[in-house]
Amino acid sequence: MRYVSFVEHLQLEFSGNLMPQAMVLGDVDNDQDNELVAGNVNGQLMVFKGTDTTPWRMASGLGMTSCAAVGDVCNTGKNVIMTLSAEGWCHVFSVSPNEKQNKDDEKDKEATVAQAKGGPEEMTPVYQQLLAANGQAIVIADIDKDGKNEIVIGYTDRVVRAYSWVESTSATTGQDVLSGKFVLLQTWELVGQVGSIVVTTGVDGQTELLASQPGCTYTTLLMKDTGKGEGGDKENNEDEEEEEERQQASGETVIFHPLVSSRARNPDVSTEIIGNLATGPSDDAGDCPGRGLYAMCTLDGTLMLGQGEEIVWSLQVDHHLFSLTKLDVTMDGKDEIVACGWDGQTYIMDHLRNMVRFQFDQPVNAFCAGLYAVAPGKNVPCLVYATFHNNITLHFNTTLPCLLPTTLTDVLADKERVTQLLQKLNLQDADSGTLQQLYHWCIYGQP
Amino acid sequence: MAAFGENIGMYEASFSRLPSQSNVYGLSVLSMPTWEGSKLLVASLSGGKMFCLEYQRLQGVVRLVSREIHFAYIPGDADIVSIDSFNREGTQPGTLGGLVIGITFIKDPSNTPAQYLNIYSAAVESGLEYSLDTIAQSCMCNIELQFIPFQLTHTRLCEEDGGDTVFLLGGNDQKIHLFRQDRETNQFMEENITDCFPEFDNLPGNAVWMDTQRVGGHKRITAFGCEDGHVNVAIVNESSKEIQCMGGVQHDGPITSVRIYRSKLDTPCPAVLGNKAPALPVHTTQEGEYHLVVTSVLELAVVYREVMLGGLTRQAILPESNLYDSALCCCVGDVDWDGQNEVIIGTYGQELLVYKYCEGSSRGRHKSNSSVASEKSASLESDFTLLWRRSFAHPILALAYLDMTRDGLWELVVISTKGCHILQHSLEEAAGKITERLETLALQGTTVNGSK
């Protein structure tokens, strides 16, 4: 099994504990550089930017923050931070980038330094609203194909609610305050606890809303008014669907996928899901084999890649996997799956089941992986671990040339030109020892 | 090489964790017969655990495999101090007779410490001379030491002394001890060191690191560094045991390692190429080719150039090598593939530093003898340049540059306090270089055939 070690890291000052979904990477100030947002259980929200190990922006009094998300919730074309407290309050923060009015760079730097010394800038929410309590998973996406983003929240009472932002008709009162409100769009009642919710492109190319269910299974959540999608499903599984339809005349909006061959050891174990795994730039060509891929992990150590109703691969590890994200570690346009266990063991896997492991040395409170701008203007892949010791370790530049270990012999065997040249030299039948000597001499022996 | 730019394109191919920290004497490269490939033996400091690391090919995929080897007669509470291994000569001259592994350890370190040297080797011609598990179970001898052991190393004696390979062990009694296998009893016995190594008589301090190199013309270079900062180098005539010259310098602070190296490395042309390859210039080992790297705890790491000609007078510093805590280890290898060896330093400050010798300044020095002084002061700053550096997550304890993957391309092995990192060169760059060289060869081959 291949292990790696990552070196470059930042140690960010963060106090208190946080919920697994209350830490997220995203561009909060709309300057194309990603920041890190983390909210603790004491109502503090911190935003980290660049190499500064102290918070760049801060807010407090938010209650026990259970999840945080960055996205264009209000459909204004700008990203905002949205946090959700266990008490049900949602807070929306609009963050403005560092002011760059001073054209003189040095002055600007001084100003930033002075600002840094003065402590983080306080943020005040531009909007807050009391929604249902005990939300534990959030996703911001356009789920009803109306071109506007909705928020979908999973609750601990096995209910998933979708809200959409409705702007009030009255004139806007100013930039600092948003006018409008979140309106309940749809409610789904599920059988089991929701681990995480994800919006993904299905096998048929349609956007799907998936919620993970205990025991390494998931549920597709359908919109009430998407008649076409439902119709297609009916045609595929007429018998089952019709039975269910009769039982619930109100119209089925929840399709449970039991994944019968799932190897989950415990049917009640909590499960995380991710979708929309990029499978390379060839996606646009139309039909591509990687469409509709999703991955799931469970707390008892099942890692699974699925496509539609089929399991591409699944495996068991002996660590408690509580967080699952995607990240293009090899920089080849394909997303790798990154799963993290409570003890810091991190698995990086590609679609072909090649695995690399990284051991983070402390127990992990929350984990996320994604892009973060360590230097302005460049987002780099990173792994973020929140520990139980009042800090967040952000490993950046976590890239690997490949997941599978290879040797020079393998690389050269794939090169046609080398094969031709070896033939010319009458070495096409040379054994590995001879080739080893030859290659060694080619590299180290000078002509 | 221009292609490398600011970085010589090495990345971490594998990392293998150790259950407890190793030390600067904890890495030994096992010299296996060619078909076995290179293996590493790494000691884990507490608990007496030893790990064998090697690349194995399973279902077409290479993997770094780490396996614990249980060596007999090492108690569970022992602290391993140093390990070393060599390939002994077989019954027929010129053949190899199997691995010999030496391990020094301190038994019961907290209460009544006792130090031992254990030597392991499988029976000659048993067919298991390279089976680590067999070797680990056949302890040839268990020698109690009356001193705290330091570095364990080995060297080959000259033909006049029997041509045996012997263990050399530094100790805290200001002595270096020699252990040699008795031909009749097969037991390793301590012998008087000054019989074969007169340069080790009356050491100025406790030698923490030593290195010997046999040179043509029955000469041997010996270098050692002491706890008190003393570095000594001696040129000895092996057959007459006459010390031809010997010199020492005093550094501030303990020495961590010394290593004798040559500026170039010999890469024999593979036999398969035959006359297809351009004839190599007949290589004569020149005395000016031998240099000495010295790393110390407090000071900059330095290279004493041309030790056979000028002793320890031509000092060249390795810039910035003191910025990352103590430099603990060094190794030498041609990591940029230009035929010249680079000096690689590992520091406790978690940095790996690669230095390249600049030809320009040395040429200038030979040109104008009149301004030797000014040239020399200039050369102090510019002889070596920092070619590449890489940070690690843990302090670096030991280094080696060798072919682990059996593909002709060497890997850099870095032992840190947490485990063993294998750095691999960029395979695409290597493939490019090989294609280039093969193109030239093919071209030469066709012209040769055409002329025939």
XYZ file of N, CA, C and O in Angstrom, chain B residues 283-422:
560
model
N 39.520 5.552 -18.138
C 39.422 6.334 -16.913
C 40.567 5.994 -15.975
O 40.757 4.860 -15.602
N 41.300 6.988 -15.655
C 42.338 6.788 -14.662
C 41.934 7.551 -13.420
O 41.578 8.721 -13.494
N 41.972 6.875 -12.331
C 41.609 7.527 -11.086
C 42.690 8.524 -10.716
O 43.853 8.150 -10.556
N 42.287 9.745 -10.640
C 43.268 10.762 -10.296
C 43.144 11.098 -8.824
O 42.043 11.102 -8.278
N 44.257 11.399 -8.249
C 44.243 11.644 -6.810
C 43.474 12.906 -6.467
O 42.954 13.045 -5.383
N 43.390 13.816 -7.425
C 42.658 15.056 -7.170
C 41.154 14.892 -7.186
O 40.422 15.846 -6.997
N 40.708 13.677 -7.424
C 39.271 13.472 -7.537
C 38.597 13.220 -6.213
O 37.378 13.164 -6.150
N 39.360 13.009 -5.165
C 38.751 12.616 -3.900
C 38.515 13.825 -3.012
O 39.405 14.646 -2.812
N 37.309 13.909 -2.523
C 36.919 15.030 -1.678
C 36.261 14.480 -0.422
O 35.855 13.319 -0.379
N 36.115 15.349 0.551
C 35.559 14.918 1.828
C 34.456 15.888 2.254
O 34.699 17.089 2.351
N 33.271 15.366 2.483
C 32.174 16.188 3.023
C 32.186 16.032 4.530
O 32.315 14.921 5.037
N 32.023 17.126 5.236
C 31.945 17.090 6.690
C 30.715 17.880 7.115
O 30.558 19.038 6.734
N 29.839 17.254 7.865
C 28.719 18.002 8.428
C 28.917 18.086 9.926
O 29.403 17.142 10.551
N 28.554 19.227 10.481
C 28.722 19.375 11.921
C 27.473 19.987 12.522
O 26.617 20.514 11.818
N 27.392 19.882 13.846
C 26.171 20.286 14.543
C 25.974 21.795 14.488
O 24.880 22.283 14.245
N 27.041 22.536 14.717
C 26.881 23.978 14.862
C 27.233 24.759 13.611
O 26.692 25.829 13.387
N 28.159 24.238 12.820
C 28.698 25.047 11.740
C 28.084 24.674 10.399
O 27.341 23.710 10.272
N 28.491 25.442 9.392
C 28.150 25.109 8.021
C 28.781 23.765 7.656
O 29.868 23.435 8.126
N 28.104 23.018 6.813
C 28.733 21.823 6.278
C 29.793 22.267 5.272
O 29.623 23.281 4.592
N 30.879 21.548 5.222
C 31.963 21.933 4.323
C 32.417 20.735 3.507
O 32.172 19.587 3.861
N 33.060 21.049 2.402
C 33.712 20.012 1.608
C 35.184 20.350 1.576
O 35.564 21.493 1.282
N 36.024 19.394 1.944
C 37.461 19.556 1.767
C 37.785 18.940 0.429
O 37.629 17.733 0.232
N 38.186 19.783 -0.497
C 38.412 19.300 -1.850
C 39.807 18.718 -1.962
O 40.745 19.170 -1.304
N 39.942 17.740 -2.825
C 41.232 17.172 -3.194
C 42.047 16.784 -1.972
O 43.176 17.217 -1.789
N 41.439 15.963 -1.126
C 42.109 15.625 0.134
C 43.408 14.852 -0.087
O 44.299 14.890 0.749
N 43.529 14.169 -1.212
C 44.768 13.407 -1.419
C 45.920 14.329 -1.777
O 47.077 13.980 -1.600
N 45.580 15.488 -2.329
C 46.646 16.409 -2.723
C 46.936 17.416 -1.629
O 48.084 17.670 -1.294
N 45.878 17.969 -1.067
C 46.117 19.068 -0.141
C 45.665 18.812 1.269
O 45.616 19.741 2.069
N 45.295 17.571 1.591
C 44.822 17.322 2.940
C 43.546 18.109 3.194
O 42.639 18.128 2.363
N 43.502 18.779 4.344
C 42.289 19.495 4.707
C 42.441 20.997 4.496
O 41.916 21.803 5.250
N 43.209 21.382 3.480
C 43.442 22.811 3.293
C 42.409 23.466 2.390
O 42.062 24.615 2.566
N 41.914 22.735 1.416
C 41.020 23.378 0.439
C 39.574 23.230 0.870
O 38.852 22.349 0.415
N 39.198 24.110 1.755
C 37.854 24.019 2.298
C 36.872 24.819 1.447
O 37.165 25.941 1.052
N 35.749 24.234 1.160
C 34.685 24.953 0.458
C 33.421 24.783 1.270
O 33.075 23.668 1.679
N 32.758 25.880 1.534
C 31.559 25.778 2.372
C 30.354 25.432 1.518
O 30.331 25.666 0.314
N 29.374 24.854 2.151
C 28.093 24.609 1.500
C 27.136 25.678 2.020
O 26.682 25.605 3.155
N 26.878 26.707 1.215
C 26.131 27.846 1.727
C 24.743 27.465 2.220
O 24.105 26.560 1.674
N 24.323 28.134 3.249
C 22.972 27.986 3.837
C 22.763 26.653 4.543
O 21.654 26.374 4.982
N 23.818 25.826 4.624
C 23.604 24.530 5.253
C 23.468 24.648 6.767
O 23.127 23.670 7.426
N 23.723 25.823 7.322
C 23.572 25.980 8.773
C 22.244 26.630 9.134
O 21.980 26.907 10.293
N 21.425 26.909 8.146
C 20.197 27.652 8.425
C 19.064 26.751 8.903
O 18.044 27.230 9.360
N 19.230 25.460 8.755
C 18.113 24.564 9.059
C 18.491 23.604 10.175
O 18.489 22.405 9.996
N 18.868 24.170 11.308
C 19.286 23.361 12.441
C 20.543 22.558 12.038
O 21.171 22.868 11.041
N 20.885 21.543 12.770
C 22.115 20.814 12.495
C 21.982 19.965 11.243
O 20.954 19.324 11.034
N 23.049 19.954 10.458
C 23.105 19.011 9.348
C 23.487 17.663 9.943
O 24.500 17.541 10.626
N 22.666 16.651 9.735
C 22.899 15.368 10.402
C 23.538 14.330 9.498
O 24.196 13.420 9.964
N 23.276 14.410 8.221
C 23.743 13.330 7.368
C 24.041 13.872 5.977
O 23.589 14.960 5.621
N 24.821 13.115 5.246
C 25.118 13.543 3.891
C 25.182 12.323 3.004
O 25.360 11.195 3.462
N 24.978 12.530 1.731
C 25.206 11.462 0.788
C 25.595 12.093 -0.532
O 25.500 13.308 -0.701
N 26.078 11.304 -1.441
C 26.633 11.813 -2.677
C 25.987 11.065 -3.826
O 25.820 9.853 -3.771
N 25.588 11.793 -4.835
C 24.993 11.124 -5.988
C 24.815 12.105 -7.125
O 24.740 13.312 -6.908
N 24.737 11.561 -8.311
C 24.572 12.419 -9.493
C 23.080 12.603 -9.739
O 22.489 11.946 -10.582
N 22.477 13.532 -9.003
C 21.027 13.663 -9.088
C 20.587 14.512 -10.272
O 19.409 14.543 -10.593
N 21.515 15.216 -10.931
C 21.077 15.956 -12.116
C 21.615 15.341 -13.408
O 21.522 15.935 -14.475
N 22.171 14.163 -13.317
C 22.529 13.333 -14.467
C 23.547 13.993 -15.393
O 23.462 13.889 -16.619
N 24.510 14.706 -14.842
C 25.514 15.315 -15.709
C 26.859 14.627 -15.560
O 27.860 15.103 -16.065
N 26.900 13.499 -14.852
C 28.143 12.770 -14.688
C 28.965 13.243 -13.504
O 29.955 12.622 -13.159
N 28.588 14.346 -12.890
C 29.308 14.869 -11.726
C 28.464 14.600 -10.483
O 27.250 14.778 -10.507
N 29.132 14.221 -9.429
C 28.404 13.953 -8.196
C 27.990 15.238 -7.496
O 28.755 16.194 -7.443
N 26.803 15.226 -6.965
C 26.356 16.324 -6.123
C 26.410 15.883 -4.663
O 26.363 14.695 -4.375
N 26.495 16.871 -3.786
C 26.499 16.579 -2.353
C 25.107 16.846 -1.819
O 24.525 17.896 -2.076
N 24.564 15.880 -1.107
C 23.211 15.991 -0.581
C 23.302 15.994 0.937
O 23.941 15.130 1.527
N 22.687 16.972 1.558
C 22.745 17.128 3.015
C 21.332 17.019 3.568
O 20.396 17.599 3.012
N 21.180 16.289 4.645
C 19.900 16.231 5.346
C 20.038 16.896 6.694
O 21.026 16.677 7.392
N 19.093 17.727 7.070
C 19.223 18.470 8.323
C 18.121 18.096 9.297
O 17.063 17.602 8.910
N 18.416 18.407 10.571
C 17.390 18.204 11.593
C 16.241 19.183 11.394
O 15.130 18.952 11.826
N 16.532 20.291 10.728
C 15.501 21.289 10.438
C 14.619 20.901 9.277
O 14.023 21.767 8.631
N 14.542 19.630 8.969
C 13.585 19.059 8.024
C 13.834 19.490 6.587
O 12.913 19.551 5.790
N 15.093 19.838 6.275
C 15.384 20.253 4.908
C 16.369 19.281 4.263
O 17.297 18.794 4.906
N 16.150 19.061 2.985
C 17.097 18.304 2.179
C 17.750 19.312 1.245
O 17.059 20.066 0.562
N 19.082 19.355 1.239
C 19.790 20.352 0.441
C 20.700 19.626 -0.549
O 21.421 18.713 -0.177
N 20.663 20.048 -1.788
C 21.504 19.440 -2.818
C 22.454 20.502 -3.347
O 22.009 21.572 -3.786
N 23.758 20.217 -3.281
C 24.765 21.184 -3.703
C 25.497 20.698 -4.928
O 25.828 19.524 -5.041
N 25.776 21.642 -5.785
C 26.494 21.332 -7.001
C 27.803 22.093 -6.995
O 27.846 23.254 -6.608
N 28.835 21.423 -7.451
C 30.133 22.080 -7.535
C 30.202 22.847 -8.844
O 29.856 22.313 -9.900
N 30.629 24.096 -8.757
C 30.734 24.911 -9.969
C 32.129 24.766 -10.531
O 33.106 25.026 -9.845
N 32.204 24.415 -11.786
C 33.504 24.248 -12.435
C 34.227 25.574 -12.569
O 35.424 25.651 -12.450
N 33.475 26.614 -12.818
C 34.057 27.902 -13.189
C 35.103 28.408 -12.216
O 36.213 28.763 -12.605
N 34.765 28.381 -10.951
C 35.668 28.969 -9.973
C 36.942 28.147 -9.839
O 38.027 28.697 -9.645
N 36.819 26.832 -9.973
C 38.030 26.021 -9.821
C 38.964 26.227 -11.010
O 40.180 26.250 -10.870
N 38.366 26.428 -12.192
C 39.201 26.663 -13.360
C 39.979 27.974 -13.191
O 41.135 28.070 -13.490
N 39.254 28.942 -12.696
C 39.889 30.240 -12.485
C 41.071 30.130 -11.544
O 42.086 30.784 -11.737
N 40.915 29.259 -10.569
C 41.977 29.132 -9.582
C 43.230 28.530 -10.222
O 44.347 28.931 -9.934
N 43.025 27.563 -11.110
C 44.195 26.942 -11.728
C 44.879 27.885 -12.695
O 46.059 27.780 -12.939
N 44.093 28.778 -13.277
C 44.648 29.673 -14.275
C 45.676 30.623 -13.649
O 46.779 30.754 -14.118
N 45.281 31.274 -12.609
C 46.153 32.307 -12.044
C 46.637 31.886 -10.668
O 45.907 31.938 -9.699
N 47.856 31.444 -10.644
C 48.424 31.032 -9.363
C 48.797 32.231 -8.510
O 48.908 32.131 -7.305
N 49.013 33.348 -9.180
C 49.470 34.523 -8.449
C 48.413 35.007 -7.461
O 48.745 35.445 -6.368
N 47.187 34.933 -7.889
C 46.135 35.481 -7.016
C 45.388 34.368 -6.303
O 44.170 34.376 -6.234
N 46.162 33.418 -5.819
C 45.536 32.274 -5.158
C 44.690 32.727 -3.980
O 43.555 32.282 -3.812
N 45.223 33.645 -3.219
C 44.525 34.055 -2.006
C 43.162 34.663 -2.332
O 42.139 34.265 -1.760
N 43.169 35.579 -3.276
C 41.901 36.240 -3.581
C 40.934 35.241 -4.219
O 39.757 35.236 -3.915
N 41.478 34.397 -5.078
C 40.618 33.400 -5.715
C 40.017 32.482 -4.676
O 38.859 32.105 -4.760
N 40.824 32.165 -3.703
C 40.349 31.212 -2.716
C 39.224 31.815 -1.881
O 38.223 31.163 -1.603
N 39.397 33.068 -1.531
C 38.340 33.680 -0.740
C 37.061 33.785 -1.560
O 35.962 33.610 -1.042
N 37.219 34.034 -2.851
C 36.034 34.101 -3.695
C 35.403 32.723 -3.829
O 34.184 32.579 -3.783
N 36.273 31.717 -3.936
C 35.762 30.377 -4.144
C 34.997 29.881 -2.916
O 34.121 29.057 -3.018
N 35.348 30.419 -1.755
C 34.643 30.018 -0.549
C 33.152 30.279 -0.698
O 32.326 29.570 -0.158
N 32.833 31.325 -1.431
C 31.434 31.657 -1.559
C 30.782 30.992 -2.764
O 29.596 30.790 -2.782
N 31.571 30.694 -3.771
C 30.910 30.323 -5.011
C 31.215 28.903 -5.484
O 30.675 28.495 -6.497
N 32.055 28.162 -4.789
C 32.400 26.829 -5.279
C 31.182 25.929 -5.360
O 30.996 25.205 -6.318
N 30.360 25.959 -4.325
C 29.166 25.127 -4.319
C 27.929 26.007 -4.347
O 27.863 27.016 -3.658
N 26.995 25.638 -5.151
C 25.731 26.367 -5.158
C 24.619 25.412 -4.769
O 24.671 24.216 -5.053
N 23.634 25.979 -4.115
C 22.486 25.195 -3.708
C 21.644 24.942 -4.950
O 21.063 25.846 -5.523
N 21.599 23.686 -5.371
C 20.907 23.341 -6.610
C 19.417 23.151 -6.364
O 18.578 23.539 -7.154
N 19.113 22.541 -5.255
C 17.713 22.177 -5.002
C 17.539 22.006 -3.514
O 18.469 21.631 -2.811
N 16.364 22.297 -3.049
C 16.073 21.986 -1.650
C 14.628 21.578 -1.533
O 13.775 22.006 -2.297
N 14.395 20.713 -0.591
C 13.042 20.228 -0.397
C 12.804 20.105 1.094
O 13.669 19.650 1.830
N 11.636 20.515 1.509
C 11.293 20.409 2.924
C 10.622 19.072 3.182
O 9.959 18.529 2.311
N 10.818 18.601 4.387
C 10.133 17.395 4.828
C 9.317 17.731 6.058
O 9.481 18.776 6.666
N 8.437 16.825 6.389
C 7.571 17.060 7.537
C 8.255 16.684 8.839
O 7.737 16.979 9.904
N 9.428 16.060 8.760
C 10.096 15.574 9.959
C 11.604 15.753 9.791
O 12.097 15.825 8.670
N 12.347 15.775 10.899
C 13.807 15.868 10.797
C 14.401 14.700 10.003
O 13.895 13.575 10.073
N 15.459 14.979 9.268
C 16.079 13.958 8.407
C 17.269 13.344 9.128
O 18.113 14.061 9.676
N 17.329 12.019 9.146
C 18.373 11.325 9.901
C 19.410 10.658 9.005
O 20.572 10.557 9.372
N 18.996 10.140 7.875
C 19.940 9.396 7.041
C 19.504 9.472 5.592
O 18.325 9.673 5.290
N 20.480 9.312 4.701
C 20.222 9.429 3.273
C 20.937 8.320 2.519
O 21.976 7.828 2.963
N 20.392 7.945 1.387
C 21.093 7.023 0.486
C 20.556 7.256 -0.911
O 19.388 7.618 -1.085
N 21.403 7.067 -1.906
C 20.989 7.217 -3.300
C 21.271 5.898 -3.992
O 22.440 5.503 -4.107
N 20.242 5.186 -4.393
C 20.440 3.866 -4.984
C 19.222 3.481 -5.812
O 18.199 4.177 -5.800
N 19.352 2.394 -6.527
C 18.265 1.931 -7.377
C 17.387 0.966 -6.599
O 17.733 -0.195 -6.414
N 16.247 1.457 -6.130
C 15.323 0.592 -5.399
C 14.374 -0.125 -6.338
O 13.894 -1.214 -6.046
N 14.050 0.514 -7.454
C 12.979 -0.005 -8.304
C 13.491 -0.899 -9.429
O 12.711 -1.379 -10.238
N 14.800 -1.081 -9.501
C 15.400 -1.957 -10.507
C 15.080 -1.508 -11.937
O 14.773 -2.310 -12.797
N 15.078 -0.216 -12.178
C 14.830 0.270 -13.522
C 16.014 1.062 -14.059
O 15.921 1.681 -15.113
N 17.138 1.060 -13.349
C 18.310 1.790 -13.808
C 18.360 3.214 -13.306
O 19.410 3.839 -13.285
N 17.205 3.731 -12.910
C 17.138 5.086 -12.376
C 17.211 4.987 -10.858
O 16.498 4.197 -10.256
N 18.059 5.815 -10.275
C 18.247 5.689 -8.829
C 17.251 6.541 -8.067
O 16.801 7.568 -8.562
N 16.947 6.090 -6.878
C 16.043 6.829 -6.016
C 16.816 7.354 -4.810
O 17.833 6.791 -4.429
N 16.311 8.423 -4.264
C 16.918 8.988 -3.064
C 16.098 8.536 -1.861
O 14.903 8.790 -1.783
N 16.764 7.833 -0.963
C 16.097 7.330 0.237
C 16.369 8.301 1.369
O 17.525 8.655 1.624
N 15.333 8.765 2.002
C 15.470 9.718 3.097
C 14.824 9.098 4.330
O 13.642 8.776 4.314
N 15.635 8.900 5.380
C 15.071 8.389 6.626
C 14.800 9.592 7.524
O 15.722 10.346 7.861
N 13.557 9.775 7.854
C 13.213 10.851 8.782
C 12.807 10.219 10.108
O 12.745 8.996 10.229
N 12.517 11.053 11.081
C 12.172 10.505 12.396
C 10.871 9.711 12.352
O 10.599 8.924 13.236
N 10.063 9.919 11.324
C 8.783 9.214 11.248
C 8.833 7.979 10.360
O 7.968 7.108 10.465
N 9.802 7.917 9.453
C 9.820 6.766 8.563
C 10.757 6.961 7.398
O 11.682 7.754 7.466
N 10.491 6.223 6.365
C 11.380 6.184 5.216
C 10.664 6.759 4.002
O 9.611 6.270 3.608
N 11.239 7.808 3.442
C 10.670 8.429 2.251
C 11.519 8.013 1.052
O 12.730 8.041 1.123
N 10.869 7.653 -0.031
C 11.596 7.336 -1.257
C 11.277 8.426 -2.265
O 10.112 8.598 -2.640
